[in-house]
Coordinates of C-alpha atoms in Angstrom, one line a residue:
X59 CA -12.4 76.1 -107.7
X60 CA -12.7 72.8 -106.9
X61 CA -8.6 72.7 -105.3
X62 CA -10.0 75.6 -103.2
X63 CA -12.9 73.9 -102.0
X64 CA -10.9 70.7 -101.0
X65 CA -8.6 73.4 -99.3
X66 CA -11.0 75.1 -97.0
X67 CA -12.8 71.8 -96.0
X68 CA -9.2 70.3 -95.0
X69 CA -8.5 73.6 -93.1
X70 CA -12.0 73.4 -91.5
X71 CA -11.3 70.0 -90.4
X72 CA -7.8 70.8 -89.1
X73 CA -9.3 73.7 -87.0
X74 CA -12.3 71.8 -85.5
X75 CA -10.5 68.5 -85.2
X76 CA -10.4 68.4 -81.4
X77 CA -13.9 69.3 -81.4
X78 CA -15.0 66.3 -83.6
X79 CA -12.7 63.9 -81.9
X80 CA -13.4 64.7 -78.1
X81 CA -17.2 66.0 -79.0
X82 CA -18.1 63.2 -76.1
X83 CA -16.2 64.4 -73.4
X84 CA -17.6 66.4 -70.9
X85 CA -16.4 69.6 -69.8
X86 CA -17.1 69.4 -66.1
X87 CA -17.3 72.4 -63.3
X88 CA -16.8 70.4 -60.3
X89 CA -13.4 69.7 -59.0
X90 CA -13.7 66.5 -58.6
X91 CA -16.1 63.8 -60.7
X92 CA -16.4 60.4 -61.8
X93 CA -18.4 58.1 -63.9
X94 CA -18.8 54.1 -63.5
X95 CA -20.6 51.4 -64.8
X96 CA -22.9 50.4 -61.5
X97 CA -22.9 46.6 -62.6
X98 CA -18.9 46.5 -63.0
X99 CA -17.3 49.5 -61.7
X100 CA -15.6 50.2 -64.4
X101 CA -14.6 54.3 -64.6
X102 CA -16.0 55.8 -68.0
X103 CA -14.9 59.0 -67.0
X104 CA -12.8 60.6 -64.3
X105 CA -11.6 64.1 -62.8
X106 CA -9.4 64.0 -59.9
X107 CA -10.8 60.8 -58.7
X108 CA -8.5 60.1 -55.7
X109 CA -8.2 64.0 -54.4
X110 CA -9.4 63.9 -50.7
X111 CA -12.9 66.1 -50.8
X112 CA -15.5 66.8 -48.1
X113 CA -18.6 64.7 -48.6
X114 CA -21.2 67.0 -46.8
X115 CA -24.4 64.8 -46.7
X116 CA -23.4 62.1 -49.4
X117 CA -21.8 60.7 -45.9
X118 CA -25.2 59.6 -45.4
X119 CA -25.6 57.1 -47.8
X120 CA -23.1 54.6 -45.6
X121 CA -24.7 55.7 -42.4
X122 CA -28.4 54.2 -44.3
X123 CA -26.8 51.3 -45.4
X124 CA -25.5 50.3 -42.0
X125 CA -28.4 51.3 -40.3
X126 CA -30.3 49.1 -43.0
X127 CA -28.0 45.9 -42.8
X128 CA -27.3 46.0 -38.9
X129 CA -30.7 47.7 -37.3
X130 CA -34.2 46.5 -37.0
X131 CA -36.5 48.6 -39.5
X132 CA -39.2 48.4 -37.1
X133 CA -37.4 49.0 -33.7
X134 CA -38.6 51.8 -31.7
X135 CA -36.0 54.3 -31.2
X136 CA -35.9 56.7 -28.7
X137 CA -34.0 60.0 -29.4
X138 CA -31.3 60.8 -26.5
X139 CA -31.4 64.2 -24.7
X140 CA -28.1 65.4 -26.4
X141 CA -28.6 65.1 -29.8
X142 CA -31.5 67.7 -30.3
X143 CA -29.3 70.6 -29.2
X144 CA -26.2 69.7 -30.7
X145 CA -27.4 69.6 -34.6
X146 CA -26.8 72.4 -36.6
X147 CA -28.3 72.2 -40.5
X148 CA -31.0 70.3 -42.0
X149 CA -33.1 68.4 -39.6
X150 CA -36.6 67.1 -38.7
X151 CA -36.9 68.6 -35.1
X152 CA -36.4 65.5 -33.3
X153 CA -37.3 66.0 -29.6
X154 CA -35.6 64.7 -26.5
X155 CA -37.4 61.1 -25.4
X156 CA -39.4 61.5 -29.0
X157 CA -39.9 57.7 -29.8
X158 CA -39.7 57.4 -33.8
X159 CA -39.3 53.8 -35.9
X160 CA -35.7 53.2 -37.4
X161 CA -37.3 52.9 -40.6
X162 CA -38.2 56.2 -40.5
X163 CA -34.9 57.7 -39.3
X164 CA -33.2 56.1 -42.5
X165 CA -36.1 57.8 -44.8
X166 CA -35.1 60.9 -42.9
X167 CA -31.6 60.5 -43.3
X168 CA -32.0 59.9 -47.0
X169 CA -34.8 61.8 -48.1
X170 CA -34.8 65.0 -46.0
X171 CA -31.1 64.7 -45.2
X172 CA -31.7 65.1 -41.6
X173 CA -28.6 65.5 -39.9
X174 CA -30.6 64.7 -36.4
X175 CA -31.9 61.5 -37.9
X176 CA -28.6 60.1 -38.9
X177 CA -26.7 61.2 -35.8
X178 CA -29.3 59.1 -33.6
X179 CA -29.1 56.2 -36.0
X180 CA -25.4 56.2 -35.0
X181 CA -26.3 56.2 -31.4
X182 CA -28.5 53.8 -31.4
X183 CA -26.4 51.3 -33.5
X184 CA -22.8 51.8 -31.6
X185 CA -23.6 53.6 -28.5
X186 CA -22.2 56.8 -29.4
X187 CA -20.5 58.8 -32.4
X188 CA -17.3 57.8 -32.3
X189 CA -17.8 54.1 -32.1
X190 CA -20.4 54.3 -35.0
X191 CA -17.6 56.4 -36.8
X192 CA -15.1 53.2 -36.2
X193 CA -17.7 51.0 -37.4
X194 CA -18.3 53.3 -41.0
X195 CA -14.3 53.4 -42.1
X196 CA -14.5 49.7 -41.2
X197 CA -17.6 49.2 -43.7
X198 CA -16.0 51.3 -45.9
X199 CA -12.7 49.7 -46.4
X200 CA -14.9 46.4 -47.0
X201 CA -16.8 48.1 -49.3
X202 CA -13.5 48.8 -51.2
X203 CA -12.7 52.5 -50.6
X204 CA -8.8 53.5 -50.6
X205 CA -8.7 57.0 -48.9
X206 CA -11.6 57.9 -46.9
X207 CA -12.0 58.9 -43.4
X208 CA -15.2 59.6 -41.5
X209 CA -15.9 60.9 -38.2
X210 CA -19.6 61.4 -37.9
X211 CA -23.1 59.9 -39.5
X212 CA -24.2 63.0 -41.1
X213 CA -21.4 64.8 -42.9
X214 CA -21.1 67.8 -40.9
X215 CA -17.9 69.6 -41.4
X216 CA -14.8 68.6 -39.6
X217 CA -11.4 68.7 -41.2
X218 CA -10.7 65.1 -40.8
X219 CA -14.1 63.9 -42.3
X220 CA -13.2 63.3 -45.9
X221 CA -13.3 61.1 -48.9
X222 CA -12.8 60.9 -52.6
X223 CA -15.0 60.6 -55.9
X224 CA -13.8 57.2 -56.2
X225 CA -14.8 56.2 -52.8
X226 CA -18.2 57.6 -52.7
X227 CA -19.0 55.8 -56.3
X228 CA -17.8 52.2 -54.5
X229 CA -20.0 53.0 -51.7
X230 CA -22.9 54.2 -54.1
X231 CA -22.3 51.1 -56.0
X232 CA -22.9 48.8 -53.2
X233 CA -25.6 50.7 -51.6
X234 CA -27.8 50.7 -54.6
X235 CA -28.0 46.6 -54.7
X236 CA -29.5 46.6 -51.5
X237 CA -33.5 47.1 -52.8
X238 CA -34.8 49.0 -49.8
X239 CA -32.0 51.5 -49.8
X240 CA -32.6 51.8 -54.0
X241 CA -36.4 52.6 -52.9
X242 CA -35.7 54.8 -51.0
X243 CA -33.4 57.2 -52.8
X244 CA -35.6 56.7 -56.0
X245 CA -38.7 58.0 -54.0
X246 CA -38.9 62.0 -53.2
X247 CA -41.3 62.1 -50.5
X248 CA -42.2 60.6 -47.4
X249 CA -44.0 61.2 -44.3
X250 CA -43.5 60.7 -40.6
X251 CA -46.6 60.0 -38.9
X252 CA -47.3 61.5 -35.4
X253 CA -45.2 60.6 -32.7
X254 CA -45.6 60.8 -29.0
X255 CA -43.9 64.4 -29.0
X256 CA -45.5 65.6 -32.2
X257 CA -49.0 65.8 -32.7
X258 CA -49.0 66.2 -36.6
X259 CA -47.3 64.5 -39.4
X260 CA -44.0 65.4 -40.6
X261 CA -43.5 65.6 -44.5
X262 CA -40.2 65.0 -46.0
X263 CA -38.9 65.8 -49.6
X264 CA -36.0 64.9 -51.1
X265 CA -33.5 68.0 -52.7
X266 CA -32.5 65.8 -55.1
X267 CA -34.0 67.5 -58.3
X268 CA -33.0 64.8 -60.9
X269 CA -35.9 62.8 -60.1
X270 CA -38.7 65.4 -60.1
X271 CA -37.4 69.0 -60.9
X272 CA -39.5 70.8 -63.5
X273 CA -36.9 73.9 -63.7
X274 CA -34.9 74.3 -66.9
X275 CA -31.2 74.0 -66.7
X276 CA -28.2 74.9 -69.8
X277 CA -26.7 71.8 -70.8
X278 CA -24.2 72.3 -73.6
X279 CA -26.1 75.0 -74.8
X280 CA -29.9 73.2 -74.7
X281 CA -32.1 74.2 -72.1
X282 CA -33.3 70.9 -71.0
X283 CA -35.2 69.9 -67.7
X284 CA -33.5 69.2 -64.7
X285 CA -35.4 66.0 -63.9
X286 CA -33.1 63.2 -65.8
X287 CA -34.6 60.5 -67.7
X288 CA -34.0 57.1 -65.9
X289 CA -32.8 58.7 -62.6
X290 CA -33.6 56.8 -59.6
X291 CA -31.2 58.1 -56.9
X292 CA -29.4 59.1 -54.6
X293 CA -27.9 61.6 -52.5
X294 CA -27.2 65.5 -52.5
X295 CA -24.7 67.1 -50.0
X296 CA -23.6 70.7 -48.8
X297 CA -21.9 72.7 -46.4
X298 CA -19.8 75.6 -47.3
X299 CA -16.1 73.9 -47.2
X300 CA -17.7 70.8 -49.3
X301 CA -19.8 73.2 -51.8
X302 CA -22.4 71.3 -53.6
X303 CA -22.0 67.5 -54.1
X304 CA -24.3 64.9 -55.6
X305 CA -23.8 61.3 -56.3
X306 CA -26.3 59.7 -58.9
X307 CA -27.7 56.9 -60.2
X308 CA -29.8 56.3 -63.5
X309 CA -30.8 53.4 -65.9
X310 CA -32.0 52.6 -69.3
X311 CA -32.4 49.6 -71.3
X312 CA -30.8 48.0 -68.8
X313 CA -27.5 50.0 -68.9
X314 CA -27.0 51.4 -64.9
X315 CA -24.9 54.4 -64.2
X316 CA -23.4 55.9 -61.2
X317 CA -22.0 59.5 -60.8
X318 CA -20.2 61.6 -58.3
X319 CA -19.8 65.3 -58.7
X320 CA -18.0 67.2 -55.7
X321 CA -17.3 70.6 -54.7
X322 CA -19.1 73.1 -57.3
X323 CA -21.9 76.0 -57.1
X324 CA -25.9 75.8 -57.3
X325 CA -27.3 74.0 -59.9
X326 CA -24.2 73.1 -61.9
X327 CA -24.2 69.9 -59.6
X328 CA -27.0 68.9 -61.9
X329 CA -25.8 70.2 -65.1
X330 CA -22.6 68.5 -64.6
X331 CA -24.5 65.1 -63.7
X332 CA -26.7 65.6 -66.8
X333 CA -23.2 65.8 -68.8
X334 CA -21.9 62.9 -67.4
X335 CA -25.1 60.6 -67.6
X336 CA -25.4 61.5 -71.1
X337 CA -21.7 60.7 -72.0
X338 CA -22.2 57.2 -70.1
X339 CA -25.4 56.6 -72.2
X340 CA -24.6 58.2 -75.5
X341 CA -20.8 56.8 -75.9
X342 CA -21.2 53.3 -74.1
X343 CA -23.4 50.0 -74.9
X344 CA -23.5 47.0 -72.5
X345 CA -22.6 44.2 -74.7
X346 CA -22.7 40.5 -73.7
X347 CA -19.0 39.3 -74.4
X348 CA -19.4 35.4 -73.1
X349 CA -21.8 33.6 -72.6
X350 CA -22.4 31.0 -69.3
X351 CA -21.8 27.3 -70.2
X352 CA -20.4 28.5 -74.0
X353 CA -17.8 25.9 -75.1
X354 CA -14.4 27.0 -75.0
X355 CA -12.0 24.0 -75.6
X356 CA -11.0 20.5 -74.3
X357 CA -8.0 19.9 -72.5
X358 CA -6.0 16.6 -71.5
X359 CA -6.6 15.2 -68.5
X360 CA -3.8 13.0 -66.5
X361 CA -4.5 9.8 -64.8
X362 CA -8.2 10.3 -65.2
X363 CA -11.1 8.1 -65.7
X364 CA -11.7 10.5 -68.8
X365 CA -8.7 11.4 -71.0
X366 CA -10.6 15.0 -71.6
X367 CA -12.1 17.6 -69.6
X368 CA -14.6 20.2 -71.5
X369 CA -13.8 23.6 -70.3
X370 CA -17.1 26.2 -70.5
X371 CA -17.8 29.8 -69.1
X372 CA -18.8 30.0 -65.9
X373 CA -21.1 32.8 -65.8
X374 CA -22.4 35.4 -68.5
X375 CA -19.7 38.4 -69.4
X376 CA -21.0 41.8 -69.6
X377 CA -19.4 45.1 -70.0
X378 CA -19.8 48.8 -71.3
X379 CA -17.8 49.2 -74.8
X380 CA -17.3 52.3 -76.5
X381 CA -20.1 52.4 -79.4
X382 CA -19.4 51.2 -82.6
X383 CA -16.4 49.1 -81.3
X384 CA -18.0 46.1 -80.1
X385 CA -16.5 44.1 -83.0
X386 CA -12.7 45.1 -82.1
X387 CA -13.2 43.1 -78.8
X388 CA -10.5 40.2 -78.7
X389 CA -10.9 37.3 -76.8
X390 CA -7.6 35.5 -74.7
X391 CA -7.8 32.0 -73.4
X392 CA -5.8 31.0 -70.7
X393 CA -5.9 27.0 -70.1
X394 CA -3.3 24.9 -69.2
X395 CA -2.1 22.2 -71.8
X396 CA -3.2 19.4 -69.7
X397 CA -4.4 18.9 -66.0
X398 CA -4.3 15.9 -63.6
X399 CA -7.4 14.3 -61.9
X400 CA -9.5 14.4 -59.8
X401 CA -11.6 17.3 -61.2
X402 CA -14.9 18.3 -59.7
X403 CA -17.7 19.8 -61.8
X404 CA -17.6 23.6 -61.8
X405 CA -13.8 23.8 -60.9
X406 CA -12.4 26.5 -62.1
X407 CA -9.3 25.6 -64.8
X408 CA -8.7 28.6 -66.2
X409 CA -9.8 32.3 -67.4
X410 CA -11.2 34.1 -70.6
X411 CA -9.6 37.5 -71.0
X412 CA -11.5 40.3 -72.8
X413 CA -9.2 43.0 -74.5
X414 CA -9.6 46.2 -76.4
X415 CA -7.0 48.6 -77.4
X416 CA -4.6 46.3 -75.7
X417 CA -6.6 46.4 -72.5
X418 CA -8.1 44.0 -70.3
X419 CA -11.7 45.0 -70.0
X420 CA -13.7 41.9 -68.6
X421 CA -12.4 38.6 -67.2
X422 CA -14.4 35.9 -66.1
X423 CA -13.7 32.0 -65.1
X424 CA -13.5 29.0 -67.1
X425 CA -14.9 25.9 -65.2
X426 CA -15.0 22.2 -66.0
X427 CA -18.5 21.0 -67.2
X428 CA -18.2 17.2 -65.8
X429 CA -16.5 15.4 -62.8
X430 CA -13.8 13.2 -63.4
X431 CA -12.0 10.9 -60.9
X432 CA -8.6 9.4 -60.7
X433 CA -7.9 6.5 -63.1
X434 CA -9.1 2.9 -61.1
X435 CA -10.0 4.7 -57.9
X436 CA -13.2 4.4 -56.2
X437 CA -15.5 7.5 -56.9
X438 CA -15.5 9.0 -53.3
X439 CA -14.3 12.4 -54.3
X440 CA -18.1 13.6 -54.0
X441 CA -20.1 11.7 -51.7
X442 CA -23.1 13.6 -52.8
X443 CA -22.6 12.8 -56.2
X444 CA -25.2 10.9 -58.5
X445 CA -22.6 8.7 -59.8
X446 CA -21.0 8.5 -56.6
X447 CA -20.4 4.5 -55.6
X448 CA -21.9 5.3 -51.8
X449 CA -25.3 5.7 -53.9
X450 CA -25.2 1.9 -54.5
X451 CA -27.4 0.1 -52.0
X452 CA -25.1 -3.1 -52.0
X453 CA -21.9 -1.0 -51.1
X454 CA -24.0 -0.1 -47.8
X455 CA -24.8 -3.7 -47.2
X456 CA -21.0 -4.4 -47.4
X457 CA -20.4 -1.8 -45.1
X458 CA -22.8 -2.9 -42.3
X459 CA -21.6 -6.9 -42.6
X460 CA -18.3 -6.1 -42.4
X461 CA -19.0 -3.8 -39.3
X462 CA -20.8 -6.3 -37.8
X463 CA -18.3 -9.0 -38.6
X464 CA -15.3 -6.9 -37.0
X465 CA -17.8 -6.3 -33.8
X466 CA -18.3 -10.3 -33.5
X467 CA -14.6 -10.5 -34.0
X468 CA -13.6 -8.3 -31.5
X469 CA -15.8 -9.5 -28.8
X470 CA -14.6 -13.2 -29.3
X471 CA -11.3 -11.7 -28.5
X472 CA -12.1 -10.1 -25.3
X473 CA -13.8 -13.4 -24.5
X474 CA -10.7 -15.6 -24.8
X475 CA -8.6 -13.3 -23.4
X476 CA -10.7 -13.0 -20.3
X477 CA -10.7 -16.9 -20.2
X478 CA -6.8 -17.1 -19.9
X479 CA -6.7 -14.5 -17.2
X480 CA -9.2 -16.6 -15.1
X481 CA -7.4 -19.8 -15.7
X482 CA -3.8 -18.4 -14.8
X483 CA -5.1 -16.9 -11.6
X484 CA -7.0 -20.4 -10.5
X485 CA -3.8 -22.1 -11.4

């Protein structure tokens, strides 16, 4: 009987092996998706992350961050005569010659996803949609995108307007470091006050139900609220070609995640996002792997006024690590056997690598904890150093006396030369 029970248990485990090993792997309906650590950019989950996709209104993240960085929030912008009649889809009914602030346009772009507001931003900053698109592509490359091309400010469909899940994650990671951007996307309502063309206020509301929704969705067999605990942004998107898209951000206990879901239908965009964020928070923990100023080693110094220099960690090192595997992380210290003077305090002299499963998961600099001058040389490497010779009052006195003596000698020689020339002329 006991043998039969053991056999049955083994059989059960064999047929359910995949379920137990991959239970935490999210099953994503979207065509492309990614989950990253918002602090480091480390990829925690990926599905077709470099596949070209249409971004729809997630484009507006880039438009908004450019507007915040290059525009003046209090600037009064006059709506051009063409935009109100050129724009399809979501809008705030801007009128020709209407005057609105840049701040209101940015809120309308991110919260209401207003295509007209985004277009006006682009024209205001660059003079035309085409020139603003050039600025968008330049900024995207600066941020670290790899396979994107933007042709408009709002994401309305164009076959040449495309990006990837990875690139949108990089844009979101960059944008969420801006406090003003973050404050907007974490809100879901805003009001534009009456303008010269509108006698009533315009209330705006976000379509990102992750930060306010009350309806229920089915996530892995459980009915849960569509609002996600810890969600603080960022941007939805939809066109018939792109289908439903969502770039999201969430934070719990200091752990920050960004997810991107592209090309799915209806509430699946929120269901997939729940799955990704749950996977990140349930499967990984933020671990401090090294401490700033942590002692690493002493390195021999050649031709220095000190025999050794102390190497320390330059900055705190954090990384998201699979839960339960924190103790498996290995350190690799890369330092030279000796180093030549001069060495300045804070100078990078090596690096520290943290490895898991033979792969480097985080790196950091090892820096000098002290200043080392060349042996026998005057300490003039850094005039601002507290031990610099130029901090001594008597050094400056000597310099002044030498300068005065040289000046006097030059003057005497000039006088003698003039006297000789005068004597020869008279003679």
